[in-house]
PDB file of C-alpha atoms and ligand atoms in Angstrom:
ATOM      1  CA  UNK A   1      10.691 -24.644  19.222  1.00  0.00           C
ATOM      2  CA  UNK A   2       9.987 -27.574  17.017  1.00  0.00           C
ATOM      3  CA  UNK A   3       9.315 -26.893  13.106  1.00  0.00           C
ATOM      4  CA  UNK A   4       5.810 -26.947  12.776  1.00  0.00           C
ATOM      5  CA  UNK A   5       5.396 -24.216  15.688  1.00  0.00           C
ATOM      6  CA  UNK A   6       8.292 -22.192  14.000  1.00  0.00           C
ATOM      7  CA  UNK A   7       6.243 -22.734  10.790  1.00  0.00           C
ATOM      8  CA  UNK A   8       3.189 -21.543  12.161  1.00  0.00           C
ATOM      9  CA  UNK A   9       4.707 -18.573  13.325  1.00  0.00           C
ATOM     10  CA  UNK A  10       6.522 -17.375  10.182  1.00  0.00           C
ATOM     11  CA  UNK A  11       3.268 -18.303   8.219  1.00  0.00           C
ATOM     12  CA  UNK A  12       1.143 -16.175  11.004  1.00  0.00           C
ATOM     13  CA  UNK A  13       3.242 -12.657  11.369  1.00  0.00           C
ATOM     14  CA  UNK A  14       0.749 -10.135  10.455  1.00  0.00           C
ATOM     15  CA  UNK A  15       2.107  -7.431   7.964  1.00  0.00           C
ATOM     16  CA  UNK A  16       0.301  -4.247   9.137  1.00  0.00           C
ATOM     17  CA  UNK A  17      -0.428  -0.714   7.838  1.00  0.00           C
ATOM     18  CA  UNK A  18       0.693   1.604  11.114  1.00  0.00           C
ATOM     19  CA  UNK A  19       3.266   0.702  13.902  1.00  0.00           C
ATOM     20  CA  UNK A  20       1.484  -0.235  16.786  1.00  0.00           C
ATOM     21  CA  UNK A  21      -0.194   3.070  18.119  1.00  0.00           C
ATOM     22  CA  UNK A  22      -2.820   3.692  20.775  1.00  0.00           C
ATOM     23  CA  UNK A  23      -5.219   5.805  18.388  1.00  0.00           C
ATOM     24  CA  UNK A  24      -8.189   3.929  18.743  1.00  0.00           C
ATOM     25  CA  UNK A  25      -8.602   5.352  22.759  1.00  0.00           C
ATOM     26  CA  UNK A  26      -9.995   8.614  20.771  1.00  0.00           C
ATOM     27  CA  UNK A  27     -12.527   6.242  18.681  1.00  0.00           C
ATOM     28  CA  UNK A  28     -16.044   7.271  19.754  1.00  0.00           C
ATOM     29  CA  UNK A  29     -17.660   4.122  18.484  1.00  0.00           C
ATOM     30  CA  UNK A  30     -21.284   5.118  18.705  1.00  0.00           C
ATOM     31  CA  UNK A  31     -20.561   8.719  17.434  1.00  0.00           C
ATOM     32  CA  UNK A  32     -20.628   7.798  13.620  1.00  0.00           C
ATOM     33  CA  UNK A  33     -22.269  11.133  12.726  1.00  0.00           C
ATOM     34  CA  UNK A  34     -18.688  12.382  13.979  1.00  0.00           C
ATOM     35  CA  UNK A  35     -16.792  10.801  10.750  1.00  0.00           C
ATOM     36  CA  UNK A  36     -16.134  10.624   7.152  1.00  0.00           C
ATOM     37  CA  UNK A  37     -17.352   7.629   6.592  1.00  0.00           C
ATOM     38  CA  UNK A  38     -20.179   5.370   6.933  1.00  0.00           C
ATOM     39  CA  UNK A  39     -20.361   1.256   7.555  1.00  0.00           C
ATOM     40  CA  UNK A  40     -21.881   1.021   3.930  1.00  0.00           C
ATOM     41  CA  UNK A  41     -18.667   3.059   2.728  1.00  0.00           C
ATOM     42  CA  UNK A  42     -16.571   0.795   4.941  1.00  0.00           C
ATOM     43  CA  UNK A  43     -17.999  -2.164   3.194  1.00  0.00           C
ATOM     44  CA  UNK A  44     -18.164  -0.503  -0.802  1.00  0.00           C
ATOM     45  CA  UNK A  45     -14.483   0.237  -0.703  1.00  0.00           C
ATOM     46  CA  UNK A  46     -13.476  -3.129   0.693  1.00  0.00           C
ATOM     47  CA  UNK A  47     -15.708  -4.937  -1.959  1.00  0.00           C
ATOM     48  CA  UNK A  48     -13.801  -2.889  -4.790  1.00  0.00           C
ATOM     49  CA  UNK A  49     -10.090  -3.947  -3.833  1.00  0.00           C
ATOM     50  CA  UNK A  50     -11.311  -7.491  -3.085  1.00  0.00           C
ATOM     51  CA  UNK A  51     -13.045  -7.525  -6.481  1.00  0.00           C
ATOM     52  CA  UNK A  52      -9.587  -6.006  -8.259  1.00  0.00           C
ATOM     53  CA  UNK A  53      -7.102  -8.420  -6.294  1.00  0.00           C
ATOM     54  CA  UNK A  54      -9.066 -11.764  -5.452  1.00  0.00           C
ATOM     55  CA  UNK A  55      -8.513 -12.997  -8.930  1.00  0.00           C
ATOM     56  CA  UNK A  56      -4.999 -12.600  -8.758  1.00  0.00           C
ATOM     57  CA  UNK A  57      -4.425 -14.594  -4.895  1.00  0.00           C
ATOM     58  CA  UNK A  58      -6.703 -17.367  -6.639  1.00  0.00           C
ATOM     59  CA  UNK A  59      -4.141 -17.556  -9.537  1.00  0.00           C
ATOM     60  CA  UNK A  60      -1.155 -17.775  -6.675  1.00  0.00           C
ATOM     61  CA  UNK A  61      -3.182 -21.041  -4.903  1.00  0.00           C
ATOM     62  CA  UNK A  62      -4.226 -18.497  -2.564  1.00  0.00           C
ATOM     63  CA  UNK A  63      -7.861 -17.967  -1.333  1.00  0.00           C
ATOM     64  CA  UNK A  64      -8.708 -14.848   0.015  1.00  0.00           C
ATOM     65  CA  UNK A  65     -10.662 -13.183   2.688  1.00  0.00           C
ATOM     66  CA  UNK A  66     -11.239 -10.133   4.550  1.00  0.00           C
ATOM     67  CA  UNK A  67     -12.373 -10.054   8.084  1.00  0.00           C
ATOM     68  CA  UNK A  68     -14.599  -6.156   7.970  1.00  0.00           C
ATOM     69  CA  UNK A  69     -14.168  -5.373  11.404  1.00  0.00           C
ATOM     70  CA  UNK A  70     -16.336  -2.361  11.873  1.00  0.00           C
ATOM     71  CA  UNK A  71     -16.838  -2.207  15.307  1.00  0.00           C
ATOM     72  CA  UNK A  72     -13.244  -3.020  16.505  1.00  0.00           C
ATOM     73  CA  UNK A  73     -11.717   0.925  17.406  1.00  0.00           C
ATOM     74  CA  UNK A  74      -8.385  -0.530  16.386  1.00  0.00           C
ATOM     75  CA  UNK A  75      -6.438   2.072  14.041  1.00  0.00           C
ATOM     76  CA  UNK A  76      -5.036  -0.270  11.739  1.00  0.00           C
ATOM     77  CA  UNK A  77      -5.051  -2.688   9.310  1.00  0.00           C
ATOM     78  CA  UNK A  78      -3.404  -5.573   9.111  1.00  0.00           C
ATOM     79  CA  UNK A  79      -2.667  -9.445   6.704  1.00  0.00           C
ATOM     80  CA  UNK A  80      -1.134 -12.839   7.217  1.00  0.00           C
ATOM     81  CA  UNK A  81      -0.791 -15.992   5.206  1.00  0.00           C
ATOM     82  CA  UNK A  82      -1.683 -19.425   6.406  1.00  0.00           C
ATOM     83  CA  UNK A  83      -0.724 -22.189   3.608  1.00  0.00           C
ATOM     84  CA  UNK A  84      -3.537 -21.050   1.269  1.00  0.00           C
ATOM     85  CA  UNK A  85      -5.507 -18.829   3.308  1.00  0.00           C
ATOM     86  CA  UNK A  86      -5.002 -14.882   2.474  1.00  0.00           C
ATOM     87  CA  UNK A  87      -6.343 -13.058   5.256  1.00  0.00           C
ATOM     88  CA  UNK A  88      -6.650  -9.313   5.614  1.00  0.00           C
ATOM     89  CA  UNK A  89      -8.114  -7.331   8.724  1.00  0.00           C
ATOM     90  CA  UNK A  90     -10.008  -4.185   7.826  1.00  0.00           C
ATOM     91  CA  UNK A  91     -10.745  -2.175  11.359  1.00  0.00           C
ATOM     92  CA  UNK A  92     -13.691   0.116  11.649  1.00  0.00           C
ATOM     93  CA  UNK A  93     -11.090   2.164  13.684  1.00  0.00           C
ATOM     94  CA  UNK A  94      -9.248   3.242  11.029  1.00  0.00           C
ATOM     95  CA  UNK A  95     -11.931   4.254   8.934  1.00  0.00           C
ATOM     96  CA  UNK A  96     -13.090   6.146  11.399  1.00  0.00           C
ATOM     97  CA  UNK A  97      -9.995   8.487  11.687  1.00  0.00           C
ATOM     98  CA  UNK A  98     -10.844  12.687  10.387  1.00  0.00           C
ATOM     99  CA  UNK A  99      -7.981  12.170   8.494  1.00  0.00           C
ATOM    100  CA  UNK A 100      -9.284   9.486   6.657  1.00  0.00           C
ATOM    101  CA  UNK A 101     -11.929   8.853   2.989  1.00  0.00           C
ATOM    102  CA  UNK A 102     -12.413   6.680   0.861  1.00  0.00           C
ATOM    103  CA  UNK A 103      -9.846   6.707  -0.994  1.00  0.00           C
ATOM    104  CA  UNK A 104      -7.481   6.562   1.847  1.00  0.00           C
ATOM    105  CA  UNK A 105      -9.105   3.710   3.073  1.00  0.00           C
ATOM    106  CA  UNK A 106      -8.675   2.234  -0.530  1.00  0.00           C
ATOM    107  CA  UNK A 107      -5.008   3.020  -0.349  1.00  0.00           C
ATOM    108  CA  UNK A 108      -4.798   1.184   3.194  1.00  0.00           C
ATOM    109  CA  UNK A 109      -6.659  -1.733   1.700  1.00  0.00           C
ATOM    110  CA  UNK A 110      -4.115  -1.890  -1.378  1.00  0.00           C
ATOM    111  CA  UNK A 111      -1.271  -1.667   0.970  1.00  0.00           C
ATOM    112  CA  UNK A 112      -2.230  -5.084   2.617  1.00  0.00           C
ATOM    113  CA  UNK A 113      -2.407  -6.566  -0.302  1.00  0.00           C
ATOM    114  CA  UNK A 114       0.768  -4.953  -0.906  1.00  0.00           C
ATOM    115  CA  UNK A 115       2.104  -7.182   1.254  1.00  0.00           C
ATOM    116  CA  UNK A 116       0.596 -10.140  -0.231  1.00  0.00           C
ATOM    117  CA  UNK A 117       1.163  -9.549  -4.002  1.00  0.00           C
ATOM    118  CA  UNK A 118       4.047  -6.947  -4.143  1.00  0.00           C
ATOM    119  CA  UNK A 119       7.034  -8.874  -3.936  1.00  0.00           C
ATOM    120  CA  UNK A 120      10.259  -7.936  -3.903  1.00  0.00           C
ATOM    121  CA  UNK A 121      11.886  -6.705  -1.592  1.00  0.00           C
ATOM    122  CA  UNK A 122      10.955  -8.579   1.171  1.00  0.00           C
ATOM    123  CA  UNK A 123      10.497  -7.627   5.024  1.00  0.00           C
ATOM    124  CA  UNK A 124      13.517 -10.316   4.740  1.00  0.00           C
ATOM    125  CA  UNK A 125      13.719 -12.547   7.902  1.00  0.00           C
ATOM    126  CA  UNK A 126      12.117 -15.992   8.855  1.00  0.00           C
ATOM    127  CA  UNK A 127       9.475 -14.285  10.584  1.00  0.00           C
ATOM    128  CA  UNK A 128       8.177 -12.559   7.377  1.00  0.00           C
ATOM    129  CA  UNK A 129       9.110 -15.000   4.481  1.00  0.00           C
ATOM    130  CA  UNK A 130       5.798 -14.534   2.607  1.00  0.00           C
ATOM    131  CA  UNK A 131       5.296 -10.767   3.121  1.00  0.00           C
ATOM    132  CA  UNK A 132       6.318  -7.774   0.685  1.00  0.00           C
ATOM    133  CA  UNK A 133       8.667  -5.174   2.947  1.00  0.00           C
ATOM    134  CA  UNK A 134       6.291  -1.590   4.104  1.00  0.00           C
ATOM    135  CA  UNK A 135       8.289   0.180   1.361  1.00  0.00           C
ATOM    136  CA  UNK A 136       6.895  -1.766  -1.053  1.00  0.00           C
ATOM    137  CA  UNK A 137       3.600  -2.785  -0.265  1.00  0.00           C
ATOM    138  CA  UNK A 138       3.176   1.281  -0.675  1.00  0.00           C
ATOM    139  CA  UNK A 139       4.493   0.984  -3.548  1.00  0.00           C
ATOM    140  CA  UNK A 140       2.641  -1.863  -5.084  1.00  0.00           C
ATOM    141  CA  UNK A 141      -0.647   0.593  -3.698  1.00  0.00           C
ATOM    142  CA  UNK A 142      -0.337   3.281  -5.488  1.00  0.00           C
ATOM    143  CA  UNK A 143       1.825   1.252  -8.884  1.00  0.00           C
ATOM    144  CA  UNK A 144      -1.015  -1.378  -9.460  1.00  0.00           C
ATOM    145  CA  UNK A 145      -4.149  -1.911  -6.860  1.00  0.00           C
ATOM    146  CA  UNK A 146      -5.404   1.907  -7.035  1.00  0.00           C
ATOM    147  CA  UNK A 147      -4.928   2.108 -10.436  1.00  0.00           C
ATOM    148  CA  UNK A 148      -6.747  -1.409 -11.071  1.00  0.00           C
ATOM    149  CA  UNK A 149      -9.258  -0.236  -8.715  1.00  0.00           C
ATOM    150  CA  UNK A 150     -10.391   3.209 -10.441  1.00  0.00           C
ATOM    151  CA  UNK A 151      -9.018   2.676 -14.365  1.00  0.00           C
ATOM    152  CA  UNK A 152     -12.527   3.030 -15.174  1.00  0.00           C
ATOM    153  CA  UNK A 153     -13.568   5.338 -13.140  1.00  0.00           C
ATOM    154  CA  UNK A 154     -12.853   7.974 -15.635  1.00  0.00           C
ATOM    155  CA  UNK A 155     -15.976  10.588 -14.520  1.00  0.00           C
ATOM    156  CA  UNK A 156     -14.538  10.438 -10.961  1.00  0.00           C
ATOM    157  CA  UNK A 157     -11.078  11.029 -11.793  1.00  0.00           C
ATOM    158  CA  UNK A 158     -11.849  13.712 -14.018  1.00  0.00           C
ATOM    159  CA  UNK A 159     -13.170  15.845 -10.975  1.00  0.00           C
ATOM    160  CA  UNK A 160      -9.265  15.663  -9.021  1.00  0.00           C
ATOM    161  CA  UNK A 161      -8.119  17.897 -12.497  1.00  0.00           C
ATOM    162  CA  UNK A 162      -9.237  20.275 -10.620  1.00  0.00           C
ATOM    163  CA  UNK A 163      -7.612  20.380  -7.156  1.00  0.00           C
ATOM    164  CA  UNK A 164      -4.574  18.838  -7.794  1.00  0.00           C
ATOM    165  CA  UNK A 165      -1.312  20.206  -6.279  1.00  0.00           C
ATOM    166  CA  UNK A 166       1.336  22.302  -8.636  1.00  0.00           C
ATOM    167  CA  UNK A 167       4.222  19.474  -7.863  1.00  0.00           C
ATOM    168  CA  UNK A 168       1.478  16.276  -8.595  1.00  0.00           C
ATOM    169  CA  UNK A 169       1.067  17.325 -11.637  1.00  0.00           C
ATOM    170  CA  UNK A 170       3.850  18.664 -12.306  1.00  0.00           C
ATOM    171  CA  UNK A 171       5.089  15.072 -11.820  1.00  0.00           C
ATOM    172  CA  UNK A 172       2.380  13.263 -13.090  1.00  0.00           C
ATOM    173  CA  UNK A 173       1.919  15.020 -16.843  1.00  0.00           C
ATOM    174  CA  UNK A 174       5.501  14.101 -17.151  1.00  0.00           C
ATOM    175  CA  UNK A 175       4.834  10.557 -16.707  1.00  0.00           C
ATOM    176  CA  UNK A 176       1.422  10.108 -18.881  1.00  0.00           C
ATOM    177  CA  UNK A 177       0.801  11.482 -21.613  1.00  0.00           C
ATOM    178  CA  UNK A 178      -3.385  10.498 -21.805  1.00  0.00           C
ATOM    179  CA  UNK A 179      -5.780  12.328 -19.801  1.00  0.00           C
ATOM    180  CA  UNK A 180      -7.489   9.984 -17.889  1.00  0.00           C
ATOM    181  CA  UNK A 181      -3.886   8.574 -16.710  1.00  0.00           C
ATOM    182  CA  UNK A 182      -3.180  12.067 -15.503  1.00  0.00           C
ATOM    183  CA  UNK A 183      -6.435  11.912 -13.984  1.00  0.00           C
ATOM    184  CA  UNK A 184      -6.009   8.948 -12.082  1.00  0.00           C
ATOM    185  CA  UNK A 185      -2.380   9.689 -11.092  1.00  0.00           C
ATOM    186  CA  UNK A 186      -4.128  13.168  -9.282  1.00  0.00           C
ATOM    187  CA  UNK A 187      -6.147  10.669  -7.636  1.00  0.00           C
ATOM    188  CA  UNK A 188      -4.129   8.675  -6.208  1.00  0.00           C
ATOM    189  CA  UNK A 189      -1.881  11.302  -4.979  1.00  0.00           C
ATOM    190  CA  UNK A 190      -5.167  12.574  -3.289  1.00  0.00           C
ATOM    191  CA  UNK A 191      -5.587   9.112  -1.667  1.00  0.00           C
ATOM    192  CA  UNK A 192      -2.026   9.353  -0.083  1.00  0.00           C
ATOM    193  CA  UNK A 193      -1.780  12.475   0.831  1.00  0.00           C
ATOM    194  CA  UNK A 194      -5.167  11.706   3.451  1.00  0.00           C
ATOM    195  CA  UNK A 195      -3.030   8.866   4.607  1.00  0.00           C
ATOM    196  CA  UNK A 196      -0.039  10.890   4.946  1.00  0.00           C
ATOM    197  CA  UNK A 197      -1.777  13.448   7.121  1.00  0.00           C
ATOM    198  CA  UNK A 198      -2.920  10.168   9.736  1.00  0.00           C
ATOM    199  CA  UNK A 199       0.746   9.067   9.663  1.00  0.00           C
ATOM    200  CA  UNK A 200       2.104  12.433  10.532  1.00  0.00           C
ATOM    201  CA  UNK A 201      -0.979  12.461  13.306  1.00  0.00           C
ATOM    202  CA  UNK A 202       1.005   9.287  14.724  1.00  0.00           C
ATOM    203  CA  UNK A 203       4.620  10.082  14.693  1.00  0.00           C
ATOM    204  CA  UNK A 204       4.618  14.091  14.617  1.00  0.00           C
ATOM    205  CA  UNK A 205       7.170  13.914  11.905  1.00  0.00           C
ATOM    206  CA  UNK A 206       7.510  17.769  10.041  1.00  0.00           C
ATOM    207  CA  UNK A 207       4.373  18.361   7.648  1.00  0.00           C
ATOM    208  CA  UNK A 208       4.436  16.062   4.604  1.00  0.00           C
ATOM    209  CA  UNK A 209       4.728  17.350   1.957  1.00  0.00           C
ATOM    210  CA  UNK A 210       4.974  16.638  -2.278  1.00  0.00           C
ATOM    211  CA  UNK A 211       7.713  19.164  -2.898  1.00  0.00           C
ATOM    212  CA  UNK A 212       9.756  18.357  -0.055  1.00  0.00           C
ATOM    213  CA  UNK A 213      10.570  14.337  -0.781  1.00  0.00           C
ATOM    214  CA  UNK A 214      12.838  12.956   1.758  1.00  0.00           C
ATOM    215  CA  UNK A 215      16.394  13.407   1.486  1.00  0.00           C
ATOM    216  CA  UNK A 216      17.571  10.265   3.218  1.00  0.00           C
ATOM    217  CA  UNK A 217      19.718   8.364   1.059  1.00  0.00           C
ATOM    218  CA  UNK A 218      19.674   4.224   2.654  1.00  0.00           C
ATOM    219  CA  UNK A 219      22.659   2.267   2.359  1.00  0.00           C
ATOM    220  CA  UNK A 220      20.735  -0.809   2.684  1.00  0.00           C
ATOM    221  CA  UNK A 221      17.209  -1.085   2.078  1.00  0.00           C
ATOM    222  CA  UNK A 222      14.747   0.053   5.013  1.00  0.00           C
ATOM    223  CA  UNK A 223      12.275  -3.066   4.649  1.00  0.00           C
ATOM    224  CA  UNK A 224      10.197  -1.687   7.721  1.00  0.00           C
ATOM    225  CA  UNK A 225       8.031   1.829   8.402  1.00  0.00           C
ATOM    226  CA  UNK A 226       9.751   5.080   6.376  1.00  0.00           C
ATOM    227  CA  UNK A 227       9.346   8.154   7.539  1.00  0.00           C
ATOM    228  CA  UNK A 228       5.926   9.880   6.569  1.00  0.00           C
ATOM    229  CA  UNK A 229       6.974  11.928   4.045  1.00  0.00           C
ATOM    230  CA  UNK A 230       9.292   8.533   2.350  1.00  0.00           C
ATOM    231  CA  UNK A 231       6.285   6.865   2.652  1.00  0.00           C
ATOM    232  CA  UNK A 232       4.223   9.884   0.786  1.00  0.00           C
ATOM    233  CA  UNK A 233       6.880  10.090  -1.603  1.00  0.00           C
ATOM    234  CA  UNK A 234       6.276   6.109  -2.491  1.00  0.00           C
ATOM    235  CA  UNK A 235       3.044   6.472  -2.855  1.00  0.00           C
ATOM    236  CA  UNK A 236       3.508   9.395  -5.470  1.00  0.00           C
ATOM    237  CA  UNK A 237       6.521   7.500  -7.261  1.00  0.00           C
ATOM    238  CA  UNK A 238       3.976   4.814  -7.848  1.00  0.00           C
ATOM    239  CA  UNK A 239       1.641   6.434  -9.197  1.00  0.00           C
ATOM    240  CA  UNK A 240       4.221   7.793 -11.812  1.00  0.00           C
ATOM    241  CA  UNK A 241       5.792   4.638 -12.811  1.00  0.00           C
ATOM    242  CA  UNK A 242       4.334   3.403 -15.993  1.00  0.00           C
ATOM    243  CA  UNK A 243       5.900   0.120 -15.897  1.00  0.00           C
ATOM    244  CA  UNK A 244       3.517  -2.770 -16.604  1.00  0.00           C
ATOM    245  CA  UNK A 245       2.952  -4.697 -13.445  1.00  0.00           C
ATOM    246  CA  UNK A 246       2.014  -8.457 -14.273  1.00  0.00           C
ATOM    247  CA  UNK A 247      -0.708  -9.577 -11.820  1.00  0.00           C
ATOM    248  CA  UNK A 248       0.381 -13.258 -12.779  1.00  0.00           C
ATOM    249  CA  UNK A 249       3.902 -13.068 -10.784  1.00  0.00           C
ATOM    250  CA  UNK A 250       4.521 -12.003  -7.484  1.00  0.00           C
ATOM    251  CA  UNK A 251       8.687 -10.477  -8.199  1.00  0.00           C
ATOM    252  CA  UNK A 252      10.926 -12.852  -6.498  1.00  0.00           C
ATOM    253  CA  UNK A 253       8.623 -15.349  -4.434  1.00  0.00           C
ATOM    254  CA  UNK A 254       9.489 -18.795  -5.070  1.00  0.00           C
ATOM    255  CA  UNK A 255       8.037 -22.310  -3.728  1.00  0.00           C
ATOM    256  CA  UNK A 256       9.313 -22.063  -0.731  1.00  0.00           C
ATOM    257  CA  UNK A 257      10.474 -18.253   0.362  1.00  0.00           C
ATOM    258  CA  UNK A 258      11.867 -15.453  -1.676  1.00  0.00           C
ATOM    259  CA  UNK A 259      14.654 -14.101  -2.823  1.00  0.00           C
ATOM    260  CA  UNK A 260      15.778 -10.957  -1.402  1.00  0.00           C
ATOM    261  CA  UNK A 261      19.321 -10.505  -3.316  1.00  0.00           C
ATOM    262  CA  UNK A 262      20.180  -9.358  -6.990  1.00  0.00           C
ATOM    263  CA  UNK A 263      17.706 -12.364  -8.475  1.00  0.00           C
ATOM    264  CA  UNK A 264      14.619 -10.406  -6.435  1.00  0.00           C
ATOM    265  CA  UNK A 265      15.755  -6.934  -8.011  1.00  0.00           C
ATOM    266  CA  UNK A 266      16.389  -8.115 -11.288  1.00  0.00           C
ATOM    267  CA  UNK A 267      12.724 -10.255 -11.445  1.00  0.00           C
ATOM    268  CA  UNK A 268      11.324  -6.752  -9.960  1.00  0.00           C
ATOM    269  CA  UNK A 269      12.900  -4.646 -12.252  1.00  0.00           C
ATOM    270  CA  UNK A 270      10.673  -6.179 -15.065  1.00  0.00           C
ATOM    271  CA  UNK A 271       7.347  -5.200 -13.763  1.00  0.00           C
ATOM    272  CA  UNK A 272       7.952  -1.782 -11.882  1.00  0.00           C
ATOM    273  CA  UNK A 273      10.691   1.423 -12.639  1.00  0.00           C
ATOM    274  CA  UNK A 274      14.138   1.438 -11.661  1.00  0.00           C
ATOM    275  CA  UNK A 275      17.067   4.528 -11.802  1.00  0.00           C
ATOM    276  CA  UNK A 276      18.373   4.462 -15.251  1.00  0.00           C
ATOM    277  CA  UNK A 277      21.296   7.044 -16.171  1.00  0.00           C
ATOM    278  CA  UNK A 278      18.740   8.949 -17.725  1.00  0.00           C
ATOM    279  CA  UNK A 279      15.491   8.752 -15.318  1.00  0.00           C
ATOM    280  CA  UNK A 280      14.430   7.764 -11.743  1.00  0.00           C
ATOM    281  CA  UNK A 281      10.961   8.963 -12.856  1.00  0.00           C
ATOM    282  CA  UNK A 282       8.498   6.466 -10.916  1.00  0.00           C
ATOM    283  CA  UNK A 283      11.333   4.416  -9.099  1.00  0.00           C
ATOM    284  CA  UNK A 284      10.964   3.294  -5.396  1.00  0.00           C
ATOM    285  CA  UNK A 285      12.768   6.014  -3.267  1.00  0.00           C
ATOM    286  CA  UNK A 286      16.050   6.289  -2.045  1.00  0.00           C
ATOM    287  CA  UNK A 287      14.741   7.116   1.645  1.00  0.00           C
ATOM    288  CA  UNK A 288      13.916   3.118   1.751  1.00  0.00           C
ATOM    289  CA  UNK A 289      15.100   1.657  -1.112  1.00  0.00           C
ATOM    290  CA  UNK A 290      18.645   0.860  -2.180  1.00  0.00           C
ATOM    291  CA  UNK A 291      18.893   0.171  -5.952  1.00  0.00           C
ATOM    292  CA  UNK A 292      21.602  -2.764  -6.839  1.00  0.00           C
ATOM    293  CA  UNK A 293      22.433  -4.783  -4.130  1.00  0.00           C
TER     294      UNK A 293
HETATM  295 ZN1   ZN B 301       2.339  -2.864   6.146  1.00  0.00          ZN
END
């Protein structure tokens, strides 16, 4: 394979949301009265993460753009990277799904660019030298694109005070202090837990659940698809980390690939949480992530 095909390749891989899955034989296509959301919905939420993240893929040389892919049953979503073109695929599908809202489908849209703008670690071959591992494009979801997306949202998050699960907040009054934080941490837990409940549709894992985290311990970081409830427990530990992100860096990309080893943690471990002797509040999980390398 000469270098420019091999280059193509690598540059092509699409990072996705799901494994592959075979979901979209139950989409009814023309039965929209059937689902949660609308086209118009579809469309509103995509405009809102494109609105939060395109500034910071134009600041990378990157320009973005999102194909809205309504129609297609597909039950996924999925980006890649071509030089400077930033693509991400938004399926109708997937929107579709009873398991799914609005802010699920935000979550799903964050993810992707997850992949694009969370960094370290990476999915760590050739194949997938521009793209943020699944561990931590989850992670980068629920850390920085939700909470970019809804800051100011404060009416709406106000209303998830009031249906929020003992262990979220639990968890997140320990890690803010100000109301509206709290409010927006419920939120986002909200947001996850409707994507949890389509992931456990998919691999029939035991319920998912917030006060059951997964016990797995990695030796080596997992840079493809946790289990459901790892993956619901990175979305929570996200949301709880109240490390300041910087939109400006992507942790541990460089010119020309990324750095996976101690380098990648260490540039990470200035914009997002990490174990400490006295906390792992807000840290990527054990389940996927092993801490120093
Ligand atoms: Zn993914």
């Amino acid at each position: 394979m000469g270098w420019l095909v091999l280059f193509f390749f690598s540059s092509c891989a699409f990072a996705t949301f799901l494994p592959p899955n075979d979901l979209y034989k139950q989409d009814r296509i023309l039965g929209f009265d059937q689902t949660t959301m609308t086209e118009g919905e579809f469309n509103q939420v995509i405009d809102r993460v494109y609105s939060a993240m395109e500034p910071s893929v134009r600041l990378h040389g990157g320009v973005l753009s999102v194909s809205r892919l309504w129609t297609d049953s597909t039950v996924n979503a999925n980006s890649m990277q071509f030089f400077s073109q930033w693509h991400v695929n938004m399926y109708g599908g997937l929107a579709r799904r009873p398991e799914m809202n609005q802010d699920g489908f935000t979550l799903v849209m964050c993810h992707e660019m997850g992949h694009h703008l969370g960094g370290f670690p990476f999915v760590g071959n050739f194949i997938g030298r521009w793209a943020a591992s699944e561990g931590q494009a989850d992670y980068f979801a629920t850390q920085v694109c939700a909470r970019k997306v809804w800051a100011e949202s404060k009416a709406e998050n106000a209303k998830y005070r009031f249906d929020v699960a003992p262990k979220v907040k639990e968890k997140c009054d320990e890690s803010w202090k100000n109301q509206d934080d709290q409010n927006l941490c419920y939120r986002i837990a909200r947001g996850a837990r409707a994507l949890a409940f389509l992931l456990h549709t998919l691999k029939k894992d035991s319920d998912p659940d917030f006060s059951t985290p997964d016990p797995l311990i990695v030796t080596k970081t997992n840079t493809t698809y946790p289990s459901v409830q790892c993956r619901m427990d990175t979305y929570l530990n996200g949301a709880l980390c109240g490390t300041q992100f910087d939109l400006s860096v992507i942790p541990g990309r460089t010119k020309l690939g990324f750095e996976n080893g101690i380098t990648g943690e260490r540039e990470a471990a200035k914009y997002s949480c990490f174990k400490t002797a006295e906390s792992d509040l807000g840290v990527r999980p054990a389940c996927w992530f092993k801490q120093g390398i």
